[in-house]
């Protein structure tokens, strides 16, 4: 069995500063930094594994050496490599669009040459990288984000529905609601067949969390926009640093700091979410206890397990007293980790 | 949440020899010993808490001093108290019926005087105490057994039923069966409202485990004798040493070594256990996952939780690989504890 803390740690798997594990891992990683007109110092934006760092240095060097008379050097090097601090400063072009174009050019080459396995899942969808003043530094093809260890942003919504008195009696549940839980398509490359949150997705560049959840709610569960808008409850974000495992497909060990905008939604008793886009195999309507049984058996995708534990902590299914003060604090910390890179503050979000 | 090991430890709560906790606890306990014609040495039969030991010494002394000319002393003292080894040798009369009568006489007095709270649950049912050669040493009113810390014997049966293909799809369960789980009457003094094994009960003196489970199956779940006899699967016993908590009602801290004869029974899909004797409030038919959810929330009576974990270990719901070798061994040990007093070997029992 997996404890709630085990589940959180499987998702928030990157070791914490001050531990020997952190020191060891950090000594093997490179940091990608960039610059912004508003900042004197380089801005760290991602953790790179050694193979990526090598390929990136190769690519940056090749681009530089190919500078021809029609595109004369500006005198400012566009990248700097520091092998003692294991830092690569790159994508320092003066505008966001130039920086994004430089990233895109390298990624297109890698994609064409099948340099990295994760790029075989090319999405044609851009993820944003933000700086400390909430400025967009550059964008990057979604499937490449784990390679660069950048912060990514998503939305997760848990839908629940009141349990009828009759159902409560026959099910023997101690709680007043049931949960709508989807199973991912078994043919999905990442976490195929695992359980998921009712609605979840990534936030693309230019999209805000609320628009994103409305769109995903329709695409993944056929939830009408009016119904969602009228009843959605925005909650505190969750954040963690995942370390990619084989279950996700592609390269393992990639560092994935993630921020999820969290929403709860109470659905009417007679409303049934429906499959729409083939990402979902089935929707189950489970009591809290049935959901916990699947959870502790490890049947949920890791970051969905973390969001569900957060939901249970917020909803009083788990309590500080029962879990124990110390355990609770560690669970809280793992669900709301302070990330090493600047975090976007999306506008128009507030906790209900 | 409670882990499977937490659940086992809540039931098998008596510390293990070699630990500081064991040394501390043992230093506060008294041991009751008795004699048998077949044994030169006194036979230890139970652990007594200090208050019981004091009352027992009082009672034994009073009985002795009341010996009158019509009942002359035999020359052999009927009890011995050793305050350095904290041992009381008692009930040494030459025959089982004399020994049992001596116990009964003391218990009747205590019952009349409300000396101990657990005796308010007087059952008029005798529990057997066996010696190392499987001989019946004496019997004792059931409700008094925790006071004397003697081994007691019971039966536990888990009934399950095949899950239909349709149910498996709609429930999303990973297992091929569902379980029949009763909730104890909320008005029951001991563990009221908690979840239980499908059928469970104590084995009285003169009864064997198989007769006992057949009787209880009828009384508690309206399971016809022919159905049970045709399909019952006897399994390895479980054994543990429980320490009585407030949830059981009455005095706390009492030591309860228990041996449960374990049975599994597959019920036909269309058979529904029915309440008969008012001990049960409801029967639920749960998927494995739903059962696990209630289990880890601590909703089961402690020894039923242990029996259920044993069932899951036997049925491959839990596996050595997933739980981890070390953890598994500790779980096994707690479910099949070696008890400090002689254990009855019931006849006619075999594991299928």
XYZ file of C-alpha atoms in Angstrom:
704
model
C 0.000 0.000 0.000
C 1.005 3.589 -0.497
C 0.428 6.097 2.299
C -0.827 9.582 1.423
C 2.704 10.805 2.056
C 4.152 8.101 -0.223
C 1.786 9.307 -2.946
C 2.828 12.928 -2.487
C 6.489 11.933 -2.546
C 6.054 9.939 -5.755
C 4.866 13.128 -7.390
C 7.037 15.613 -5.481
C 10.050 13.348 -5.955
C 12.824 15.931 -6.343
C 14.861 15.898 -3.121
C 14.711 18.852 -0.746
C 17.650 21.247 -0.242
C 19.768 20.330 2.754
C 19.543 16.585 2.170
C 22.423 14.429 0.877
C 20.125 13.278 -1.957
C 19.680 16.888 -3.056
C 23.411 17.585 -2.986
C 24.140 14.470 -5.029
C 21.469 15.137 -7.615
C 22.252 18.855 -7.958
C 25.919 18.004 -8.590
C 24.820 16.102 -11.722
C 22.470 18.774 -13.084
C 23.030 21.884 -15.151
C 21.059 25.095 -14.717
C 19.707 26.979 -17.690
C 19.663 30.739 -17.170
C 18.565 33.543 -19.403
C 18.421 37.320 -19.272
C 15.672 39.887 -19.288
C 15.960 43.636 -19.917
C 14.553 44.227 -16.423
C 17.180 42.189 -14.590
C 20.881 42.728 -14.123
C 21.467 39.112 -13.077
C 20.866 35.989 -15.120
C 17.523 34.367 -14.355
C 17.568 30.605 -13.681
C 14.700 28.934 -15.541
C 15.359 25.195 -15.675
C 17.324 22.117 -14.595
C 19.028 20.161 -17.368
C 20.336 16.631 -17.233
C 23.873 16.099 -18.533
C 22.864 14.640 -21.959
C 20.592 17.607 -22.661
C 23.224 20.091 -21.521
C 25.765 18.540 -23.897
C 23.380 18.611 -26.841
C 22.353 22.171 -26.032
C 25.976 23.343 -25.909
C 26.572 21.601 -29.244
C 23.542 23.254 -30.782
C 24.343 26.726 -29.446
C 27.952 26.461 -30.617
C 26.908 25.268 -34.072
C 24.484 28.175 -34.450
C 27.164 30.648 -33.398
C 29.794 29.289 -35.782
C 27.340 29.385 -38.656
C 26.911 33.158 -38.281
C 27.605 34.462 -41.737
C 28.285 37.981 -43.114
C 24.572 38.564 -43.744
C 23.983 38.092 -39.992
C 27.019 39.689 -38.337
C 27.865 39.038 -34.669
C 26.535 41.755 -32.388
C 29.559 41.603 -30.107
C 27.409 40.229 -27.292
C 27.689 36.442 -27.151
C 24.253 34.867 -27.238
C 25.246 32.168 -24.772
C 27.781 31.504 -22.013
C 28.852 28.176 -20.612
C 30.287 27.892 -17.121
C 31.500 24.356 -16.481
C 32.348 25.001 -12.820
C 28.887 26.275 -11.833
C 27.393 23.962 -14.509
C 25.386 26.833 -15.900
C 24.344 27.582 -19.458
C 23.187 31.130 -20.096
C 21.301 31.122 -23.388
C 18.364 32.583 -25.276
C 19.491 36.073 -24.356
C 18.187 37.698 -27.534
C 16.620 41.119 -26.895
C 12.964 40.214 -27.473
C 10.660 37.416 -26.476
C 9.958 36.498 -30.080
C 13.670 36.281 -30.944
C 14.327 34.179 -27.843
C 11.409 31.876 -28.613
C 12.550 31.560 -32.225
C 16.036 30.545 -31.088
C 14.576 27.854 -28.828
C 12.226 26.666 -31.567
C 15.019 26.380 -34.118
C 17.041 24.054 -31.890
C 13.998 21.983 -30.976
C 12.923 21.556 -34.582
C 16.364 20.163 -35.404
C 16.266 17.777 -32.454
C 12.731 16.745 -33.380
C 13.757 16.027 -36.968
C 16.799 14.044 -35.863
C 14.903 12.166 -33.108
C 17.584 13.338 -30.697
C 15.285 12.924 -27.687
C 12.541 10.408 -27.231
C 10.102 12.797 -25.510
C 10.044 14.938 -28.667
C 8.356 12.096 -30.528
C 5.248 13.284 -28.658
C 5.507 16.684 -30.419
C 2.356 18.694 -29.619
C 2.656 21.854 -31.699
C 1.651 23.656 -28.538
C 3.782 26.320 -26.861
C 4.447 26.472 -23.123
C 5.447 29.795 -21.530
C 8.515 30.496 -19.389
C 8.081 33.485 -17.088
C 10.563 35.729 -15.262
C 10.478 37.182 -11.739
C 8.354 40.162 -12.823
C 5.751 37.934 -14.404
C 7.212 38.749 -17.828
C 7.119 36.152 -20.596
C 10.774 35.271 -21.223
C 10.200 32.844 -24.076
C 8.017 29.931 -25.158
C 8.857 26.333 -25.912
C 7.207 23.368 -27.642
C 5.278 21.540 -24.914
C 6.896 18.121 -25.368
C 10.356 19.659 -24.820
C 9.536 21.193 -21.433
C 10.724 18.172 -19.360
C 14.091 18.284 -21.174
C 14.660 21.841 -19.970
C 13.276 21.274 -16.466
C 11.222 24.462 -16.701
C 8.145 25.295 -14.615
C 4.984 24.233 -16.381
C 1.408 25.176 -15.569
C -1.756 23.149 -15.603
C -5.326 22.957 -14.373
C -6.911 20.131 -12.343
C -10.555 19.936 -11.400
C -12.232 17.453 -9.072
C -15.948 16.981 -9.712
C -18.125 15.570 -6.968
C -21.825 15.060 -6.525
C -24.044 14.801 -3.448
C -24.737 11.253 -2.339
C -28.432 10.442 -1.910
C -29.647 9.183 1.453
C -30.430 5.829 -0.126
C -26.965 5.531 -1.654
C -25.352 6.571 1.594
C -27.188 3.783 3.405
C -26.493 1.094 0.843
C -22.874 2.104 0.275
C -22.075 2.598 3.958
C -19.957 5.637 3.067
C -19.141 8.068 5.864
C -19.203 11.038 3.468
C -21.845 13.190 1.828
C -20.448 13.132 -1.670
C -19.161 10.845 -4.394
C -16.377 11.610 -6.834
C -16.237 11.446 -10.620
C -13.009 9.679 -11.551
C -11.888 8.993 -15.138
C -9.614 6.207 -16.292
C -7.117 7.260 -18.954
C -7.255 5.430 -22.252
C -5.115 2.312 -22.125
C -3.610 3.309 -25.437
C -2.358 6.656 -24.112
C 1.445 6.797 -24.230
C 1.744 8.443 -20.824
C 0.222 6.683 -17.792
C -2.137 4.645 -20.008
C -4.961 2.988 -18.039
C -4.255 4.936 -14.860
C -6.853 6.956 -12.952
C -6.980 10.719 -13.356
C -8.667 13.824 -11.988
C -12.082 14.570 -13.473
C -10.605 17.256 -15.720
C -6.931 18.122 -16.179
C -4.714 19.731 -18.775
C -1.728 21.933 -19.479
C -1.928 25.715 -19.859
C -0.533 26.901 -23.181
C 1.179 30.201 -23.737
C -1.377 32.991 -23.993
C -4.080 31.072 -22.161
C -5.158 31.757 -18.604
C -6.071 29.042 -16.099
C -9.774 29.783 -16.086
C -10.105 29.666 -19.881
C -8.054 26.507 -19.805
C -10.255 24.672 -17.310
C -13.437 25.705 -19.148
C -12.011 24.364 -22.418
C -10.709 21.135 -20.868
C -13.989 20.540 -19.000
C -15.765 20.488 -22.315
C -13.116 18.482 -24.187
C -12.520 15.822 -21.534
C -15.837 15.406 -19.755
C -18.464 17.158 -21.913
C -19.194 19.620 -19.101
C -21.160 22.576 -20.512
C -19.397 25.904 -20.118
C -22.438 27.537 -18.397
C -22.631 24.783 -15.792
C -18.922 25.042 -15.022
C -18.871 28.860 -14.922
C -21.847 28.950 -12.554
C -20.484 26.482 -10.015
C -16.713 26.277 -10.258
C -14.742 26.855 -7.045
C -11.135 28.026 -7.601
C -8.774 26.813 -4.851
C -5.162 27.332 -3.844
C -2.662 26.071 -6.444
C -0.614 22.966 -5.793
C 3.077 22.865 -6.763
C 5.678 20.139 -6.706
C 8.810 18.986 -8.507
C 8.277 15.701 -10.275
C 11.051 13.480 -11.564
C 9.999 11.684 -14.707
C 9.742 7.882 -14.488
C 9.316 5.196 -17.126
C 5.515 5.340 -16.679
C 5.527 8.731 -18.385
C 7.312 7.348 -21.466
C 10.505 8.790 -22.964
C 13.629 9.791 -21.054
C 13.570 9.207 -17.296
C 15.022 11.375 -14.554
C 13.891 14.618 -16.210
C 13.020 17.337 -13.699
C 9.483 18.740 -13.910
C 8.540 21.603 -11.593
C 4.783 22.025 -11.968
C 2.110 24.397 -10.762
C -1.498 23.254 -10.974
C -4.414 25.645 -10.719
C -6.983 23.733 -8.706
C -10.748 23.808 -9.045
C -13.583 21.943 -7.366
C -16.977 21.546 -8.986
C -20.141 20.136 -7.480
C -22.202 18.460 -10.186
C -25.953 17.849 -9.903
C -26.859 14.319 -8.880
C -28.271 13.510 -12.324
C -25.375 14.907 -14.349
C -23.058 12.317 -15.870
C -19.713 13.378 -17.373
C -19.255 11.915 -20.845
C -16.231 10.836 -22.817
C -15.564 13.091 -25.793
C -12.024 13.105 -27.084
C -10.851 9.502 -26.622
C -8.371 10.404 -23.894
C -10.668 8.796 -21.326
C -11.781 5.164 -21.273
C -14.494 5.455 -18.594
C -15.867 7.699 -15.872
C -16.550 6.134 -12.457
C -18.707 7.639 -9.719
C -17.080 6.446 -6.491
C -17.625 6.933 -2.799
C -14.749 8.536 -0.938
C -13.816 5.127 0.475
C -13.773 3.454 -2.939
C -11.611 6.290 -4.253
C -9.206 5.906 -1.319
C -8.955 2.171 -2.002
C -7.817 2.822 -5.581
C -5.564 5.650 -4.400
C -3.590 3.623 -1.854
C -3.207 0.820 -4.412
C -1.301 3.280 -6.600
C -3.861 3.306 -9.414
C -3.779 7.086 -9.937
C -1.341 9.021 -12.159
C 1.136 10.529 -9.665
C 0.191 14.197 -9.951
C -3.517 13.321 -9.881
C -2.936 11.382 -6.654
C -1.315 14.483 -5.178
C -4.241 16.703 -6.259
C -6.690 14.206 -4.770
C -4.830 14.096 -1.458
C -4.924 17.926 -1.474
C -8.696 17.732 -2.118
C -9.154 15.284 0.776
C -7.062 17.516 3.051
C -9.152 20.561 2.149
C -12.471 18.699 2.471
C -11.893 17.152 5.877
C -11.650 13.579 4.571
C -8.147 13.642 6.023
C -7.562 15.565 9.223
C -4.529 17.008 10.932
C -5.398 15.084 14.088
C -5.722 11.696 12.395
C -2.663 12.083 10.179
C -0.560 13.624 12.938
C 0.799 17.183 13.078
C 4.277 16.336 11.756
C 2.993 14.168 8.919
C 0.424 16.810 7.986
C 3.091 19.515 7.692
C 5.197 17.349 5.401
C 2.111 16.572 3.299
C 1.293 20.298 3.081
C 4.854 21.110 2.076
C 4.832 18.507 -0.710
C 1.515 19.784 -2.094
C 2.617 23.420 -2.025
C 6.320 23.265 -2.706
C 8.302 26.440 -3.156
C 9.810 26.130 -6.622
C 13.380 27.109 -7.523
C 12.366 29.146 -10.586
C 10.137 32.207 -10.933
C 6.435 31.289 -10.873
C 3.842 32.960 -13.069
C 1.095 34.823 -11.266
C -1.908 34.367 -13.517
C -4.409 37.192 -13.433
C -8.052 36.864 -12.492
C -7.599 33.962 -10.078
C -8.876 33.959 -6.532
C -9.645 31.262 -4.006
C -13.297 30.959 -3.188
C -4.670 6.790 7.333
C -3.683 3.500 8.819
C -1.259 1.258 6.967
C -1.871 -2.495 6.899
C 0.898 -2.827 9.451
C -0.684 -0.134 11.656
C -3.921 -2.137 11.565
C -2.158 -5.352 12.522
C -0.350 -3.579 15.336
C -3.577 -2.099 16.688
C -4.837 -5.639 17.097
C -1.545 -7.344 17.951
C -0.708 -4.528 20.367
C 1.136 -6.443 23.095
C 4.842 -5.606 22.778
C 7.293 -8.242 21.559
C 9.877 -9.867 23.858
C 13.253 -8.177 23.633
C 11.836 -4.664 23.371
C 11.977 -2.076 26.184
C 8.177 -1.785 25.966
C 7.840 -5.490 26.651
C 10.190 -5.341 29.646
C 8.291 -2.380 31.097
C 4.866 -3.897 30.609
C 5.852 -7.358 31.866
C 7.252 -5.778 35.058
C 3.718 -4.533 35.850
C 1.891 -7.794 35.090
C 1.260 -10.906 37.146
C 1.200 -14.406 35.693
C -1.509 -16.875 36.628
C -0.275 -20.460 36.714
C -2.052 -23.666 37.507
C -1.195 -27.357 37.760
C -2.202 -30.444 35.900
C -1.714 -34.072 36.924
C 0.366 -34.575 33.774
C 2.859 -31.817 34.503
C 5.456 -31.463 37.202
C 5.831 -27.726 36.650
C 3.180 -25.063 37.047
C 1.540 -24.148 33.750
C 1.260 -20.426 32.946
C -2.221 -19.641 31.605
C -2.779 -15.879 31.764
C -1.488 -12.348 32.318
C -3.156 -10.381 35.119
C -3.081 -6.635 35.661
C -2.219 -5.478 39.172
C -5.827 -4.673 40.258
C -7.017 -8.123 39.232
C -4.061 -9.812 40.921
C -4.852 -8.011 44.174
C -8.521 -8.941 44.046
C -7.680 -12.515 43.163
C -5.263 -12.826 46.077
C -7.957 -11.364 48.357
C -10.530 -13.815 47.060
C -8.238 -16.841 47.292
C -7.201 -15.918 50.827
C -10.790 -15.379 51.951
C -11.834 -18.766 50.570
C -8.925 -20.460 52.332
C -9.610 -18.833 55.712
C -13.255 -19.781 55.450
C -12.347 -23.466 55.327
C -14.307 -24.949 58.131
C -14.125 -28.334 59.945
C -16.642 -29.842 57.517
C -14.174 -29.097 54.694
C -10.743 -29.756 56.272
C -7.556 -28.579 54.569
C -5.996 -31.283 52.448
C -2.483 -30.297 53.425
C -1.795 -29.053 49.903
C -2.370 -25.310 49.667
C -4.767 -24.535 46.854
C -2.826 -21.426 45.863
C 0.647 -19.911 46.136
C 1.626 -16.284 45.746
C 5.132 -15.317 44.755
C 5.558 -11.544 44.934
C 9.073 -11.586 43.489
C 8.163 -13.477 40.305
C 4.702 -11.878 40.469
C 3.108 -15.267 40.033
C -0.147 -16.614 41.419
C -0.513 -20.379 41.309
C -4.194 -21.142 41.771
C -7.046 -23.438 40.755
C -4.904 -26.458 41.508
C -7.785 -28.688 42.587
C -7.409 -32.280 41.363
C -10.134 -32.290 38.698
C -11.306 -29.974 35.959
C -14.750 -29.642 37.457
C -13.367 -28.698 40.889
C -10.999 -26.154 39.298
C -13.773 -24.676 37.176
C -16.075 -24.517 40.211
C -13.417 -22.618 42.177
C -13.056 -20.081 39.348
C -16.815 -19.771 38.981
C -17.315 -19.147 42.693
C -14.921 -16.189 42.692
C -16.375 -14.766 39.492
C -19.949 -14.985 40.770
C -18.955 -12.951 43.823
C -17.194 -10.349 41.685
C -20.162 -10.229 39.345
C -22.588 -9.714 42.225
C -20.422 -6.970 43.729
C -19.741 -5.300 40.365
C -16.044 -5.564 41.163
C -15.048 -5.344 37.502
C -16.809 -3.475 34.762
C -16.286 -6.142 32.072
C -18.348 -8.589 34.169
C -21.418 -6.422 33.609
C -21.429 -8.048 30.180
C -21.915 -11.481 31.835
C -22.628 -14.041 29.097
C -23.411 -17.268 30.950
C -21.074 -18.888 28.467
C -17.942 -20.806 29.441
C -14.571 -20.399 27.751
C -12.020 -23.220 27.970
C -8.427 -22.968 29.207
C -6.179 -25.694 27.812
C -2.842 -27.141 28.947
C 0.232 -28.156 26.937
C -1.178 -31.635 26.257
C -4.410 -30.230 24.889
C -6.114 -31.102 28.179
C -8.933 -28.903 29.470
C -7.553 -27.298 32.659
C -10.669 -25.378 33.618
C -13.406 -23.172 32.210
C -14.314 -19.579 32.896
C -17.281 -17.269 32.298
C -16.617 -15.631 28.910
C -16.824 -12.003 30.064
C -14.081 -12.647 32.653
C -11.522 -13.936 30.159
C -9.882 -10.539 29.507
C -9.365 -10.072 33.265
C -7.313 -13.264 33.394
C -5.453 -12.631 30.132
C -6.080 -16.214 29.025
C -6.007 -17.488 25.446
C -9.437 -17.366 23.876
C -10.603 -18.996 20.659
C -12.886 -17.743 17.946
C -13.978 -18.217 14.369
C -13.894 -15.627 11.569
C -15.263 -16.143 8.087
C -14.929 -13.862 5.073
C -17.650 -14.313 2.473
C -17.046 -13.129 -1.060
C -18.901 -13.411 -4.313
C -17.775 -13.323 -7.960
C -18.090 -9.904 -9.581
C -20.028 -9.897 -12.846
C -18.329 -8.576 -15.975
C -20.767 -5.677 -16.027
C -20.084 -4.778 -12.397
C -16.356 -5.060 -12.953
C -16.581 -2.579 -15.825
C -18.812 -0.096 -14.034
C -16.970 -0.324 -10.715
C -13.499 -0.219 -12.238
C -12.336 -2.775 -9.679
C -9.112 -4.638 -10.422
C -10.385 -7.803 -8.684
C -12.694 -10.658 -9.569
C -14.698 -10.691 -6.364
C -16.633 -8.484 -3.973
C -16.803 -8.885 -0.209
C -19.771 -9.126 2.138
C -19.064 -6.792 5.056
C -21.418 -6.284 8.019
C -21.665 -3.199 10.187
C -22.110 -3.956 13.888
C -25.200 -2.600 15.572
C -24.583 0.918 16.826
C -26.125 -0.104 20.138
C -23.603 -2.904 20.687
C -21.496 -2.209 23.781
C -18.284 -3.336 22.165
C -17.150 -1.622 18.953
C -20.686 -0.422 18.164
C -21.119 0.763 14.571
C -17.765 -0.606 13.432
C -17.276 -2.919 10.479
C -16.830 -6.637 11.037
C -16.012 -9.863 9.235
C -18.954 -11.521 7.524
C -19.306 -14.037 10.337
C -17.392 -14.107 13.621
C -17.831 -15.431 17.118
C -16.205 -16.996 20.139
C -15.792 -20.742 20.653
C -17.378 -21.948 23.892
C -16.114 -24.802 25.968
C -17.135 -28.113 24.423
C -17.642 -26.671 20.962
C -15.273 -27.184 18.044
C -14.411 -24.482 15.521
C -16.336 -26.022 12.655
C -19.562 -26.409 14.659
C -19.047 -22.875 15.883
C -18.721 -21.319 12.420
C -21.751 -23.235 11.128
C -23.828 -21.982 14.070
C -22.599 -18.387 13.803
C -23.089 -18.340 10.009
C -26.753 -19.070 10.591
C -27.172 -16.742 13.583
C -25.326 -13.739 12.158
C -25.881 -13.881 8.418
C -28.701 -16.401 7.834
C -26.344 -18.634 5.853
C -27.923 -22.099 5.473
C -25.861 -24.872 7.000
C -25.873 -26.952 3.778
C -24.523 -24.034 1.732
C -21.751 -23.377 4.235
C -20.800 -27.036 4.644
C -20.602 -27.543 0.884
C -18.372 -24.559 0.147
C -16.461 -23.541 3.246
C -12.670 -23.309 2.961
C -10.793 -23.692 6.286
C -7.556 -21.670 6.354
C -4.577 -21.272 8.670
C -5.491 -19.769 12.062
C -4.511 -16.221 12.956
C -3.207 -15.406 16.427
C -2.272 -12.161 18.143
C -2.179 -10.558 21.572
C -4.617 -7.696 21.826
C -4.557 -5.060 24.539
C -8.042 -3.907 25.375
C -8.861 -0.257 24.600
C -11.798 1.954 25.536
C -13.566 1.008 22.270
C -14.159 -2.461 23.713
C -15.897 -1.069 26.802
C -14.932 -1.894 30.388
C -11.425 -1.929 31.831
C -8.613 -0.975 29.472
C -5.137 -2.453 29.214
C -6.368 -6.032 29.709
C -4.271 -8.584 27.818
C -6.127 -10.755 25.312
C -4.204 -13.504 23.509
C -6.545 -14.786 20.806
C -6.583 -17.559 18.254
C -9.047 -17.284 15.397
C -9.963 -20.222 13.205
C -10.256 -18.723 9.742
C -12.650 -19.684 6.964
C -13.354 -18.306 3.510
C -16.651 -18.879 1.743
C -17.574 -18.050 -1.832
C -21.253 -17.197 -2.034
C -23.285 -17.423 -5.240
C -23.789 -14.083 -6.972
C -27.488 -14.016 -6.114
C -27.159 -14.940 -2.438
C -27.607 -12.080 0.008
C -26.661 -12.524 3.688
C -29.485 -11.400 5.961
C -29.558 -9.892 9.417
C -31.045 -12.246 11.994
C -30.042 -11.612 15.570
C -29.810 -7.819 15.792
C -26.038 -7.844 16.228
C -25.662 -6.514 12.695
C -27.062 -3.242 11.352
C -26.416 -3.819 7.645
C -24.547 -5.997 5.164
C -22.578 -4.254 2.412
C -21.299 -5.882 -0.775
C -18.091 -3.994 -1.567
C -15.363 -4.174 -4.169
C -11.897 -4.873 -2.814
C -10.997 -1.201 -3.312
C -14.065 0.040 -1.415
C -13.233 -2.369 1.400
C -9.632 -1.131 1.498
C -10.857 2.473 1.693
C -12.910 1.693 4.812
C -10.062 -0.406 6.198
C -7.378 2.283 6.005
C -9.805 4.790 7.520
C -9.916 2.600 10.625
C -13.597 1.676 10.290
C -13.113 -2.013 11.097
C -13.062 -3.590 14.569
C -9.331 -4.210 15.202
C -9.287 -8.011 15.057
C -11.533 -7.985 11.976
C -9.080 -5.617 10.294
C -6.304 -8.103 11.038
C -8.327 -11.022 9.623
C -9.088 -8.980 6.511
C -5.426 -8.097 5.982
C -4.649 -11.820 6.360
C -7.353 -12.556 3.737
C -5.854 -9.968 1.359
C -2.369 -11.412 1.910
C -3.611 -14.916 1.143
C -5.655 -13.830 -1.892
C -2.950 -11.822 -3.647
C -4.636 -8.461 -3.085
C -1.486 -7.581 -1.181
C 1.800 -8.955 -2.415
C 5.198 -9.488 -0.871
C 6.788 -7.478 -3.674
C 4.523 -4.451 -3.307
C 4.584 -4.378 0.474
C 8.301 -5.112 0.664
C 9.989 -8.213 2.071
C 10.718 -6.767 5.525
C 7.263 -5.264 5.960
C 5.645 -8.504 4.789
C 7.525 -10.563 7.387
C 6.413 -8.233 10.182
C 2.821 -8.414 8.915
C 3.011 -12.223 8.821
C 4.406 -12.330 12.337
C 1.612 -10.122 13.695
C -1.079 -12.258 12.047
C 0.421 -15.531 13.286
C 1.943 -14.613 16.608
C 3.421 -17.305 18.825
C 1.455 -17.031 22.059
C 2.992 -17.281 25.533
C 0.440 -19.834 26.802
C -0.431 -23.334 25.604
C -2.668 -23.265 22.538
C -5.530 -25.698 22.004
C -5.237 -27.931 18.948
C -8.832 -28.410 17.881
C -9.567 -31.698 16.189
C -10.952 -32.098 12.707
C -9.419 -28.935 11.277
C -7.326 -28.823 8.137
C -6.348 -26.124 5.715
C -7.778 -26.576 2.270
